[in-house]
Each structure stands twice: as C-alpha cells, then as structure tokens.
Amino acid sequence: MSILSVNPATEKTLQEFDALSDREIEQKLHDSVDAFARQKSSSFDERKSFMHKAADLLDAESGEWAAIMTAEMGKTLRSAKAEAEKCAWVCRFYADHAEEFLADETVATEATNSFKRYLPLGPVLAVMPWNFPFWQVFRFAAPALMAGNTGLLKHASNVPQSALGIEEIFRRAGFPHAAFQTLLIGSDKVEPILRDHRVRAATLTGSGQAGASVAAIAGKQIKKTVLELGGSDPFIVMPSADLEKAVKVAVTARTQNNGQSCIAAKRFIVHRDVFGEFRDAFVAGFEALKIGDPTADDTDIGPLATADGREDCDQLVKKVLDAGGQRLTGAEIIEGTGYFYRPGILEVPADDAEKFDDEIFGPVSMLFEARNLEQAVHIGNATPFGLGSTIFTNDAAEREYACNELEAGATFVNAMVASHPKLPFGGVKASGYGRELSTEGIREFTNIKTIFVK
C-alpha cells in the first residue's frame, strides 16, 4: 500500500511513501515500550530541556514547516506559519508548567500522609486529522511527553510529510529514541494496534464515525480514550452587539483554514432587529474574499484538502437547498485545477432548525433569523454536536444566559472560538469527551493515584 502526499491546489503528487509492514509496526511498538522505561524515569528538567528545544526548532524553521503544511493540505502559507508558531507556544507552555500541574496534591485525612500523585500510563496512540496537521498533534504530544508517556502517531494519510516532520522535530530536540514515532499506516491497521496490550490509551481528533469506532475498540480493551470530534458551532448576534466587529469576526470564524475547522462557526443565528444589516454586511464580507494560490500573501481562501472532501461539502449544500435553504452567495464548486470551493452563505428557516444540523466541512455558512435570545439558543442547541459556541452581546444578562444554556464545551463572548494552551479544550454530546490543553489535558493520560500512609 502506498501513502500519497498530493498538493490540493495543483492535484500533483508530491511524494509517495510505503506503508509500514506488520514487522515494522511490531518493532515500533517494542521500541515505544522501551522508550517509556526511559521517559518515565527521566526528570522534569530533562523533559523541559527537550521540549524547549522542540519549540526553538518550530520557531526557527516555521517557514519550512509551513510550506509542507500548505503543500499537503492547502491552508494559506501565512496561517500555516502561525500554526507552527502556536505549536512552539504549546511546547513552551507545558515545558514550563508540567511539573506544577503534576505535582503531588496533599489531601487532609485521618492518615499520617495522604495525597494524589500523577503517574504516566505508557505508550499512547494518537489518531489525528489533516486540517491542522501540526497543531492537532502538538497539543496532544507536548503534554503527553512532558507527563512521561510515549507517543505513537497515526496521522491522516494525506499529510505524511507533516507526520514525519513532527517525529523529526522531537528526535532532533533530544527526546529518547522512539519517545515519539510516526506510523505510516492505513486506517485498517489502527484496530490491531489499539487492541495491542502495550498501547495503554488513545486519543482521536476526527469524525464521529472514526471516534465511535476507536471508542468501541478501546472500550472492549478497557483503555482510556479522549475524543475530539466534529462541531456545528452556533454564532449568535444580539442587537446590543458591536455589529461591525461581529460581522468581521464572523467572516473569519467561518472561513479560517479554508472553512475546514471543527471549531469554525458554522450556523449564524442573528436577532431579527439586526438581521438585515448583518446579512448584507456578511454577504459583502464573503464576496470580498480572495480565492487562489495558498502560497500567495494576499490569498484568503485556498483549496479544500481533498477531492472527496469538496464533494461531501457540495452534497451537504445541496441537501440544505433541497430542505428549504436559499443561496445568498457562493457555495459552489470552482471548476478547474485544484479542489477549490467558493465560500458561500445559505439562509435557512429558523423554525426548521433541526433540519439543518449537519456539519458542513468547508467555507459555507447557514444563516438563521431569531425572534429572541431564547429561540437563538434553542437553534444553537438543535444539533447533535456541542463543541464551541459564540455570542456577540453587550448585555450582561444575555451573556450569562448564553453561557449557562448553550450546550457546548466552550462559549466565547464577543470573540471567535479558539484553542488556547491555558484553557481546557473539548466538547459534549457528539463532539466527544475528555479535554485537551490546560491542566486537564496533561492529566488525561496519567494514573491519578491515591497514596495513603497510615
């Protein structure tokens, strides 16, 4: 089996790789266990030194890594460079705070001494997507390695150069041999690896179908999992909001990463008192976006990552239109070379919100008009997903209501949903479970052990 790196802007094959044989997979599992013995006995100071070196490499070579990301999955070069720099940030964050986050916590009991201790689990399998080919991996790898675990990466098959690059960064940073390894394999090899007793836990970022599969397999083996799945995030705009700012953020929130982000705002729910004004400005903002070569400095939107992804996006658009949606602008395939898709806005009836609960993984917005905040929140919750959510309002009561009632892992007020190393990241409902980043993220793959000394 071959694993291909294909440029979605040109449709040309960049490089071809042979998938690992069963014998090679076995060796990597063996090496991961050996590396864990060294990792768990290393000091925080040693790991901190290595992780800071990884951050330095990401910063110093951000342009090179950005070029690989852009070539493999089509994000704009400037956003890819920002992604590499964000990975350096998360490396430094955990390098500097891991010891604090995993320090023993004394608990007063009748014992002479009793406390909680955080110990590493062992090899952790990470099944990662292509849309943020570096960031998705580093936000797992930085805390996992700092906790003393080892990592096994099964990356999306269309970003093999990114996957190998990440392994190279950790190797050059000084981490022990096999502390972090990339597995160039197809999806058919994930199950036997996940079932292997040497793999102690798993994390997956991806589709609901993939998450359900990993959860079922791991559940039968009684293995810890963290799942970060899809999202159909609501973006609510109320009359008290700064409308100009709301429109500007809305355009960015929907079209970041060419519209291929789990936490991108996808359903825009606007109070009827400002609906017309918002709609007109929103359409103008979309129509001003420049589509084209993702390596050009002035490009806003590059291609979608794969031909299949573009077709899936277009089929969901047709489903929305068939169900009563109205096309305001764009939302169509751009013919020619490359997997380009014109950013678009579809106005849909609010009273049938449940019909429009799909996640469109491309630069397409669904726009709803709401009578009041209660209906806006109802529409926001009318989806199986619960990852992120946004409300633009300057009314304190409205803010409090939305923060309490929106069914999501995060609510951002007057700002775009984003992941931040200092804050836990994850969802509820069909968006998954567990948390990445912050204190919670590094503790997910530890044995939270009770120590009781009489």
Tab-separated table of C-alpha atoms in Angstrom:
chain	number	residue	atom	x	y	z
A	1	MET	CA	0.000	0.000	0.000
A	2	SER	CA	1.247	3.497	-0.844
A	3	ILE	CA	0.596	6.672	1.117
A	4	LEU	CA	0.470	9.725	-1.126
A	5	SER	CA	1.158	13.371	-0.439
A	6	VAL	CA	-0.877	15.342	-3.009
A	7	ASN	CA	-0.993	19.104	-3.444
A	8	PRO	CA	-4.709	20.060	-3.416
A	9	ALA	CA	-4.061	23.310	-5.273
A	10	THR	CA	-2.358	21.611	-8.239
A	11	GLU	CA	-3.572	17.995	-7.833
A	12	LYS	CA	0.034	16.863	-8.356
A	13	THR	CA	1.599	14.071	-6.298
A	14	LEU	CA	4.372	15.496	-4.137
A	15	GLN	CA	5.752	12.279	-2.684
A	16	GLU	CA	4.847	8.620	-2.273
A	17	PHE	CA	5.589	6.531	0.802
A	18	ASP	CA	5.387	2.812	1.508
A	19	ALA	CA	3.129	1.912	4.400
A	20	LEU	CA	4.772	0.113	7.305
A	21	SER	CA	4.797	-3.675	7.208
A	22	ASP	CA	3.451	-5.700	10.135
A	23	ARG	CA	7.027	-6.459	11.136
A	24	GLU	CA	7.924	-2.765	11.156
A	25	ILE	CA	4.831	-1.938	13.218
A	26	GLU	CA	5.807	-4.594	15.738
A	27	GLN	CA	9.271	-3.106	16.054
A	28	LYS	CA	7.867	0.366	16.656
A	29	LEU	CA	5.553	-0.914	19.394
A	30	HIS	CA	8.501	-2.693	21.022
A	31	ASP	CA	10.614	0.453	20.794
A	32	SER	CA	7.823	2.573	22.277
A	33	VAL	CA	7.719	0.366	25.374
A	34	ASP	CA	11.498	0.581	25.737
A	35	ALA	CA	11.355	4.357	25.343
A	36	PHE	CA	8.675	4.578	28.012
A	37	ALA	CA	11.027	2.987	30.547
A	38	ARG	CA	13.440	5.870	29.915
A	39	GLN	CA	10.754	8.532	29.695
A	40	LYS	CA	9.049	7.783	32.987
A	41	SER	CA	12.341	7.735	34.873
A	42	SER	CA	13.593	10.994	33.371
A	43	SER	CA	13.334	14.216	35.326
A	44	PHE	CA	11.053	17.123	34.546
A	45	ASP	CA	14.172	19.203	33.968
A	46	GLU	CA	15.334	16.800	31.237
A	47	ARG	CA	11.969	16.767	29.510
A	48	LYS	CA	11.716	20.537	29.879
A	49	SER	CA	15.038	20.987	28.107
A	50	PHE	CA	13.966	18.757	25.214
A	51	MET	CA	10.560	20.430	24.879
A	52	HIS	CA	12.090	23.903	24.815
A	53	LYS	CA	14.420	22.706	22.072
A	54	ALA	CA	11.403	21.449	20.088
A	55	ALA	CA	9.836	24.899	20.455
A	56	ASP	CA	13.043	26.547	19.265
A	57	LEU	CA	13.122	24.312	16.181
A	58	LEU	CA	9.488	25.136	15.373
A	59	ASP	CA	10.157	28.858	15.619
A	60	ALA	CA	13.437	28.833	13.738
A	61	GLU	CA	12.071	26.665	10.928
A	62	SER	CA	8.446	27.823	10.891
A	63	GLY	CA	8.654	28.773	7.222
A	64	GLU	CA	9.850	25.312	6.199
A	65	TRP	CA	7.185	23.505	8.197
A	66	ALA	CA	4.535	25.926	6.928
A	67	ALA	CA	5.481	25.166	3.333
A	68	ILE	CA	4.948	21.443	3.967
A	69	MET	CA	1.526	22.020	5.565
A	70	THR	CA	0.372	24.285	2.749
A	71	ALA	CA	1.603	21.913	0.049
A	72	GLU	CA	-0.087	18.896	1.629
A	73	MET	CA	-3.495	20.251	2.643
A	74	GLY	CA	-3.926	23.700	1.100
A	75	LYS	CA	-4.107	26.112	4.045
A	76	THR	CA	-2.722	29.560	3.341
A	77	LEU	CA	1.007	29.860	3.939
A	78	ARG	CA	0.613	32.648	6.467
A	79	SER	CA	-1.870	30.591	8.526
A	80	ALA	CA	0.455	27.574	8.337
A	81	LYS	CA	3.326	29.652	9.677
A	82	ALA	CA	1.098	30.848	12.511
A	83	GLU	CA	0.230	27.207	13.215
A	84	ALA	CA	3.897	26.250	13.566
A	85	GLU	CA	4.434	29.179	15.929
A	86	LYS	CA	1.407	28.159	18.000
A	87	CYS	CA	2.907	24.677	18.319
A	88	ALA	CA	6.073	26.271	19.720
A	89	TRP	CA	3.856	28.103	22.223
A	90	VAL	CA	2.210	24.926	23.494
A	91	CYS	CA	5.599	23.208	23.778
A	92	ARG	CA	6.936	26.040	25.944
A	93	PHE	CA	3.738	26.177	27.987
A	94	TYR	CA	3.962	22.523	29.025
A	95	ALA	CA	7.737	22.631	29.372
A	96	ASP	CA	7.320	25.402	31.948
A	97	HIS	CA	4.197	24.145	33.752
A	98	ALA	CA	4.141	20.333	33.584
A	99	GLU	CA	5.925	19.841	36.895
A	100	GLU	CA	3.492	22.216	38.595
A	101	PHE	CA	0.432	20.556	37.002
A	102	LEU	CA	1.589	17.069	38.006
A	103	ALA	CA	2.907	17.844	41.473
A	104	ASP	CA	1.658	15.734	44.382
A	105	GLU	CA	-1.506	17.172	45.937
A	106	THR	CA	-1.834	16.696	49.674
A	107	VAL	CA	-5.321	15.862	50.971
A	108	ALA	CA	-6.038	16.041	54.703
A	109	THR	CA	-7.457	12.733	56.007
A	110	GLU	CA	-7.043	10.581	59.097
A	111	ALA	CA	-3.822	9.242	57.563
A	112	THR	CA	-0.360	10.381	58.596
A	113	ASN	CA	0.012	11.461	54.990
A	114	SER	CA	-2.348	11.166	52.027
A	115	PHE	CA	-2.047	12.698	48.594
A	116	LYS	CA	-2.738	12.400	44.861
A	117	ARG	CA	0.114	11.536	42.519
A	118	TYR	CA	0.057	11.777	38.727
A	119	LEU	CA	1.992	8.999	37.004
A	120	PRO	CA	2.405	8.321	33.252
A	121	LEU	CA	0.486	5.477	31.612
A	122	GLY	CA	2.789	4.328	28.809
A	123	PRO	CA	2.519	4.342	25.004
A	124	VAL	CA	-0.443	6.430	23.821
A	125	LEU	CA	-1.845	6.115	20.291
A	126	ALA	CA	-2.888	9.392	18.664
A	127	VAL	CA	-5.146	9.249	15.586
A	128	MET	CA	-5.011	12.724	14.112
A	129	PRO	CA	-6.677	14.654	11.239
A	130	TRP	CA	-5.227	16.639	8.361
A	131	ASN	CA	-6.873	20.024	8.880
A	132	PHE	CA	-4.350	21.327	11.417
A	133	PRO	CA	-1.590	18.847	10.656
A	134	PHE	CA	0.881	20.194	13.232
A	135	TRP	CA	-1.302	21.816	15.904
A	136	GLN	CA	-3.628	18.859	16.455
A	137	VAL	CA	-0.607	16.646	17.096
A	138	PHE	CA	1.434	19.014	19.243
A	139	ARG	CA	-1.444	19.825	21.567
A	140	PHE	CA	-1.504	16.104	22.379
A	141	ALA	CA	2.209	15.388	22.189
A	142	ALA	CA	3.552	18.244	24.319
A	143	PRO	CA	1.594	17.327	27.479
A	144	ALA	CA	1.837	13.575	26.856
A	145	LEU	CA	5.623	13.609	26.574
A	146	MET	CA	6.045	16.037	29.471
A	147	ALA	CA	3.963	13.668	31.624
A	148	GLY	CA	6.420	10.864	30.821
A	149	ASN	CA	4.382	8.931	28.258
A	150	THR	CA	5.486	7.935	24.777
A	151	GLY	CA	3.534	8.770	21.623
A	152	LEU	CA	2.530	6.766	18.563
A	153	LEU	CA	1.073	8.922	15.795
A	154	LYS	CA	-1.296	7.602	13.141
A	155	HIS	CA	-1.755	10.768	11.136
A	156	ALA	CA	-4.213	11.325	8.286
A	157	SER	CA	-2.918	9.594	5.176
A	158	ASN	CA	-2.854	12.780	3.081
A	159	VAL	CA	-0.288	14.531	5.326
A	160	PRO	CA	2.597	12.041	5.614
A	161	GLN	CA	5.317	14.679	5.258
A	162	SER	CA	3.844	16.628	8.169
A	163	ALA	CA	3.691	13.456	10.242
A	164	LEU	CA	7.322	12.585	9.589
A	165	GLY	CA	8.354	16.185	10.200
A	166	ILE	CA	6.837	16.149	13.691
A	167	GLU	CA	8.723	12.963	14.564
A	168	GLU	CA	11.911	14.594	13.292
A	169	ILE	CA	11.386	17.664	15.483
A	170	PHE	CA	11.079	15.611	18.677
A	171	ARG	CA	14.063	13.459	17.699
A	172	ARG	CA	16.252	16.489	16.995
A	173	ALA	CA	15.055	18.090	20.235
A	174	GLY	CA	16.727	15.289	22.163
A	175	PHE	CA	13.864	13.087	23.338
A	176	PRO	CA	14.874	9.420	23.757
A	177	HIS	CA	14.806	7.192	20.686
A	178	ALA	CA	11.197	6.164	19.928
A	179	ALA	CA	9.688	8.505	22.529
A	180	PHE	CA	7.536	9.819	19.671
A	181	GLN	CA	7.051	7.792	16.498
A	182	THR	CA	5.024	8.283	13.348
A	183	LEU	CA	3.243	5.208	11.985
A	184	LEU	CA	2.734	5.482	8.231
A	185	ILE	CA	-0.213	3.096	8.040
A	186	GLY	CA	-3.698	2.903	6.598
A	187	SER	CA	-6.814	3.046	8.735
A	188	ASP	CA	-7.114	-0.760	8.555
A	189	LYS	CA	-4.088	-1.088	10.850
A	190	VAL	CA	-5.476	1.077	13.650
A	191	GLU	CA	-7.632	-1.590	15.277
A	192	PRO	CA	-4.899	-4.203	15.850
A	193	ILE	CA	-2.580	-1.523	17.232
A	194	LEU	CA	-5.299	-0.208	19.528
A	195	ARG	CA	-6.015	-3.749	20.731
A	196	ASP	CA	-2.354	-4.407	21.494
A	197	HIS	CA	-1.804	-4.613	25.259
A	198	ARG	CA	1.289	-2.422	25.020
A	199	VAL	CA	-0.784	0.568	23.915
A	200	ARG	CA	-2.251	1.933	27.133
A	201	ALA	CA	-4.556	4.696	25.875
A	202	ALA	CA	-5.667	6.544	22.755
A	203	THR	CA	-6.759	9.958	21.598
A	204	LEU	CA	-8.570	10.767	18.375
A	205	THR	CA	-9.470	14.009	16.667
A	206	GLY	CA	-11.721	13.451	13.682
A	207	SER	CA	-15.161	12.405	12.532
A	208	GLY	CA	-17.901	10.994	14.699
A	209	GLN	CA	-17.725	7.703	12.826
A	210	ALA	CA	-13.999	7.354	13.466
A	211	GLY	CA	-14.453	8.364	17.094
A	212	ALA	CA	-17.201	5.812	17.675
A	213	SER	CA	-15.007	3.094	16.187
A	214	VAL	CA	-11.994	3.933	18.360
A	215	ALA	CA	-14.184	4.262	21.464
A	216	ALA	CA	-15.789	0.860	20.832
A	217	ILE	CA	-12.481	-0.909	20.263
A	218	ALA	CA	-10.802	0.743	23.249
A	219	GLY	CA	-13.860	0.105	25.407
A	220	LYS	CA	-13.608	-3.628	24.841
A	221	GLN	CA	-9.986	-3.451	25.971
A	222	ILE	CA	-10.834	-1.157	28.933
A	223	LYS	CA	-8.498	1.566	27.671
A	224	LYS	CA	-8.731	5.282	28.323
A	225	THR	CA	-9.690	7.441	25.356
A	226	VAL	CA	-10.081	11.138	24.651
A	227	LEU	CA	-12.214	12.095	21.650
A	228	GLU	CA	-12.381	15.489	19.971
A	229	LEU	CA	-14.910	15.126	17.183
A	230	GLY	CA	-16.940	17.366	14.905
A	231	GLY	CA	-18.806	20.553	15.587
A	232	SER	CA	-21.565	22.666	14.109
A	233	ASP	CA	-20.888	25.711	16.231
A	234	PRO	CA	-23.531	28.429	16.678
A	235	PHE	CA	-22.602	32.110	16.386
A	236	ILE	CA	-25.333	34.285	17.945
A	237	VAL	CA	-25.600	38.031	17.326
A	238	MET	CA	-27.842	40.218	19.502
A	239	PRO	CA	-28.938	43.872	18.975
A	240	SER	CA	-26.598	45.179	21.693
A	241	ALA	CA	-23.537	43.840	19.882
A	242	ASP	CA	-20.926	45.855	18.031
A	243	LEU	CA	-22.293	44.806	14.648
A	244	GLU	CA	-19.266	45.823	12.583
A	245	LYS	CA	-16.978	43.755	14.796
A	246	ALA	CA	-19.435	40.834	14.826
A	247	VAL	CA	-19.504	40.696	11.018
A	248	LYS	CA	-15.725	40.890	10.724
A	249	VAL	CA	-15.205	38.109	13.259
A	250	ALA	CA	-17.994	36.036	11.686
A	251	VAL	CA	-16.313	36.026	8.273
A	252	THR	CA	-13.009	34.941	9.790
A	253	ALA	CA	-14.633	32.416	12.122
A	254	ARG	CA	-16.294	30.633	9.215
A	255	THR	CA	-13.512	30.769	6.657
A	256	GLN	CA	-10.436	30.105	8.801
A	257	ASN	CA	-8.423	27.185	7.450
A	258	ASN	CA	-10.491	27.336	4.244
A	259	GLY	CA	-13.574	26.536	6.328
A	260	GLN	CA	-12.169	23.203	7.494
A	261	SER	CA	-12.114	23.514	11.268
A	262	CYS	CA	-14.119	21.651	13.876
A	263	ILE	CA	-14.445	24.859	15.934
A	264	ALA	CA	-15.282	27.106	12.987
A	265	ALA	CA	-18.573	28.941	13.453
A	266	LYS	CA	-20.977	27.230	11.060
A	267	ARG	CA	-24.507	28.339	11.997
A	268	PHE	CA	-25.052	32.094	12.330
A	269	ILE	CA	-28.108	33.000	14.373
A	270	VAL	CA	-28.988	36.690	14.291
A	271	HIS	CA	-31.707	38.590	16.175
A	272	ARG	CA	-34.370	39.902	13.805
A	273	ASP	CA	-33.777	43.526	14.840
A	274	VAL	CA	-30.312	43.478	13.242
A	275	PHE	CA	-30.739	40.564	10.850
A	276	GLY	CA	-30.976	42.520	7.601
A	277	GLU	CA	-27.997	44.727	8.371
A	278	PHE	CA	-25.880	41.753	9.447
A	279	ARG	CA	-26.893	39.671	6.427
A	280	ASP	CA	-25.949	42.344	3.906
A	281	ALA	CA	-22.568	43.007	5.525
A	282	PHE	CA	-21.899	39.287	5.935
A	283	VAL	CA	-22.541	38.642	2.239
A	284	ALA	CA	-20.290	41.547	1.291
A	285	GLY	CA	-17.560	40.188	3.525
A	286	PHE	CA	-17.715	36.756	1.876
A	287	GLU	CA	-17.735	38.202	-1.622
A	288	ALA	CA	-14.605	40.241	-0.838
A	289	LEU	CA	-12.552	37.132	-0.005
A	290	LYS	CA	-9.763	36.348	-2.450
A	291	ILE	CA	-9.603	32.701	-3.532
A	292	GLY	CA	-6.483	31.249	-5.091
A	293	ASP	CA	-2.887	30.119	-4.623
A	294	PRO	CA	-2.455	29.420	-0.893
A	295	THR	CA	1.208	30.412	-1.034
A	296	ALA	CA	0.361	33.970	-2.128
A	297	ASP	CA	0.409	36.617	0.598
A	298	ASP	CA	-2.942	38.123	-0.395
A	299	THR	CA	-4.906	34.869	-0.668
A	300	ASP	CA	-7.712	34.444	1.874
A	301	ILE	CA	-9.051	31.049	0.780
A	302	GLY	CA	-7.093	28.137	-0.636
A	303	PRO	CA	-8.410	24.787	-1.863
A	304	LEU	CA	-10.177	22.180	0.207
A	305	ALA	CA	-7.828	19.395	1.209
A	306	THR	CA	-9.218	16.563	-0.915
A	307	ALA	CA	-11.497	15.957	-3.875
A	308	ASP	CA	-13.747	13.773	-1.716
A	309	GLY	CA	-13.977	16.490	0.928
A	310	ARG	CA	-15.056	19.033	-1.648
A	311	GLU	CA	-17.703	16.664	-2.988
A	312	ASP	CA	-19.006	15.981	0.536
A	313	CYS	CA	-19.249	19.727	1.156
A	314	ASP	CA	-21.168	20.278	-2.070
A	315	GLN	CA	-23.581	17.432	-1.356
A	316	LEU	CA	-24.434	18.918	2.052
A	317	VAL	CA	-25.043	22.302	0.426
A	318	LYS	CA	-27.488	20.662	-1.987
A	319	LYS	CA	-29.184	18.949	0.951
A	320	VAL	CA	-29.696	22.321	2.664
A	321	LEU	CA	-31.093	23.869	-0.520
A	322	ASP	CA	-33.448	20.927	-1.046
A	323	ALA	CA	-34.700	21.342	2.537
A	324	GLY	CA	-35.690	24.979	2.004
A	325	GLY	CA	-32.442	26.915	2.259
A	326	GLN	CA	-31.759	29.885	-0.013
A	327	ARG	CA	-28.354	30.604	-1.528
A	328	LEU	CA	-27.295	34.203	-0.813
A	329	THR	CA	-23.842	33.912	-2.343
A	330	GLY	CA	-21.254	31.337	-3.428
A	331	ALA	CA	-21.409	27.784	-2.051
A	332	GLU	CA	-20.374	26.085	-5.275
A	333	ILE	CA	-17.515	24.150	-6.826
A	334	ILE	CA	-14.996	26.230	-8.762
A	335	GLU	CA	-14.174	24.341	-11.915
A	336	GLY	CA	-10.576	23.851	-12.986
A	337	THR	CA	-7.390	22.559	-11.410
A	338	GLY	CA	-7.372	22.233	-7.645
A	339	TYR	CA	-10.078	21.409	-5.113
A	340	PHE	CA	-11.395	24.953	-4.822
A	341	TYR	CA	-14.838	25.784	-3.434
A	342	ARG	CA	-16.419	29.232	-3.452
A	343	PRO	CA	-17.220	30.486	0.070
A	344	GLY	CA	-20.967	30.794	0.480
A	345	ILE	CA	-23.894	31.720	2.702
A	346	LEU	CA	-27.200	29.864	2.841
A	347	GLU	CA	-30.209	31.471	4.551
A	348	VAL	CA	-32.352	28.841	6.245
A	349	PRO	CA	-35.717	28.956	8.082
A	350	ALA	CA	-35.314	29.178	11.845
A	351	ASP	CA	-38.490	27.213	12.619
A	352	ASP	CA	-36.978	24.152	10.932
A	353	ALA	CA	-33.573	24.441	12.610
A	354	GLU	CA	-33.375	20.700	13.319
A	355	LYS	CA	-33.238	20.037	9.566
A	356	PHE	CA	-30.003	21.984	9.307
A	357	ASP	CA	-27.834	20.356	11.960
A	358	ASP	CA	-25.127	18.843	9.739
A	359	GLU	CA	-21.511	19.907	9.918
A	360	ILE	CA	-20.514	21.370	6.553
A	361	PHE	CA	-16.730	20.989	6.457
A	362	GLY	CA	-15.992	23.785	4.053
A	363	PRO	CA	-16.407	27.583	3.808
A	364	VAL	CA	-20.217	27.605	3.865
A	365	SER	CA	-22.387	29.385	6.445
A	366	MET	CA	-26.003	28.740	7.398
A	367	LEU	CA	-27.811	31.916	8.443
A	368	PHE	CA	-30.884	31.942	10.738
A	369	GLU	CA	-33.119	34.813	11.855
A	370	ALA	CA	-34.178	34.516	15.512
A	371	ARG	CA	-37.075	36.248	17.284
A	372	ASN	CA	-35.284	36.482	20.638
A	373	LEU	CA	-32.367	35.088	22.639
A	374	GLU	CA	-34.300	32.053	23.813
A	375	GLN	CA	-35.021	30.989	20.244
A	376	ALA	CA	-31.420	31.736	19.249
A	377	VAL	CA	-30.104	29.418	21.965
A	378	HIS	CA	-32.684	26.784	21.004
A	379	ILE	CA	-31.417	26.906	17.420
A	380	GLY	CA	-27.850	26.800	18.696
A	381	ASN	CA	-28.571	23.610	20.604
A	382	ALA	CA	-30.545	22.000	17.755
A	383	THR	CA	-27.657	19.810	16.644
A	384	PRO	CA	-26.055	16.571	17.838
A	385	PHE	CA	-22.791	18.459	18.323
A	386	GLY	CA	-21.562	20.521	21.259
A	387	LEU	CA	-18.015	21.726	20.700
A	388	GLY	CA	-17.798	25.531	20.669
A	389	SER	CA	-20.234	28.445	20.646
A	390	THR	CA	-20.134	32.214	20.318
A	391	ILE	CA	-22.414	35.063	21.315
A	392	PHE	CA	-21.964	38.727	20.442
A	393	THR	CA	-23.771	40.861	23.012
A	394	ASN	CA	-23.033	43.708	25.389
A	395	ASP	CA	-25.907	42.790	27.698
A	396	ALA	CA	-24.733	41.071	30.895
A	397	ALA	CA	-27.957	39.108	31.370
A	398	GLU	CA	-27.846	37.811	27.793
A	399	ARG	CA	-24.223	36.791	28.240
A	400	GLU	CA	-24.981	34.874	31.426
A	401	TYR	CA	-27.987	33.115	29.880
A	402	ALA	CA	-25.998	32.007	26.839
A	403	CYS	CA	-23.017	30.815	28.868
A	404	ASN	CA	-25.285	28.660	31.012
A	405	GLU	CA	-27.694	27.383	28.351
A	406	LEU	CA	-25.590	26.746	25.237
A	407	GLU	CA	-24.706	23.046	25.107
A	408	ALA	CA	-21.037	23.243	24.238
A	409	GLY	CA	-17.580	22.684	25.643
A	410	ALA	CA	-16.860	26.407	25.308
A	411	THR	CA	-18.714	29.686	24.917
A	412	PHE	CA	-16.805	32.721	23.661
A	413	VAL	CA	-18.363	36.154	24.192
A	414	ASN	CA	-17.619	38.850	21.591
A	415	ALA	CA	-14.761	36.724	20.258
A	416	MET	CA	-14.081	33.822	17.914
A	417	VAL	CA	-13.771	30.322	19.361
A	418	ALA	CA	-10.126	29.261	19.524
A	419	SER	CA	-7.978	26.761	21.386
A	420	HIS	CA	-5.584	28.182	23.974
A	421	PRO	CA	-2.892	26.254	25.900
A	422	LYS	CA	-4.062	27.729	29.216
A	423	LEU	CA	-7.712	26.674	28.760
A	424	PRO	CA	-9.242	23.191	28.519
A	425	PHE	CA	-10.476	22.235	25.057
A	426	GLY	CA	-13.129	19.649	24.181
A	427	GLY	CA	-16.817	19.083	23.668
A	428	VAL	CA	-20.010	17.420	24.814
A	429	LYS	CA	-22.704	15.395	23.062
A	430	ALA	CA	-21.495	14.058	19.696
A	431	SER	CA	-18.441	16.320	19.826
A	432	GLY	CA	-16.663	13.869	22.109
A	433	TYR	CA	-15.379	13.677	25.654
A	434	GLY	CA	-12.274	14.386	27.660
A	435	ARG	CA	-10.200	17.533	27.464
A	436	GLU	CA	-7.005	18.663	25.809
A	437	LEU	CA	-4.733	21.539	26.912
A	438	SER	CA	-4.512	23.284	30.276
A	439	THR	CA	-4.177	21.277	33.492
A	440	GLU	CA	-6.923	18.880	32.447
A	441	GLY	CA	-5.152	17.995	29.196
A	442	ILE	CA	-1.905	16.799	30.758
A	443	ARG	CA	-3.743	14.805	33.427
A	444	GLU	CA	-5.921	12.890	30.941
A	445	PHE	CA	-3.159	10.370	30.236
A	446	THR	CA	-1.921	9.849	33.771
A	447	ASN	CA	-2.722	7.426	36.527
A	448	ILE	CA	-4.235	9.661	39.180
A	449	LYS	CA	-3.017	7.556	42.035
A	450	THR	CA	-4.121	7.796	45.662
A	451	ILE	CA	-1.314	7.445	48.202
A	452	PHE	CA	-2.381	6.756	51.797
A	453	VAL	CA	0.223	6.461	54.558
A	454	LYS	CA	-1.062	5.478	57.993
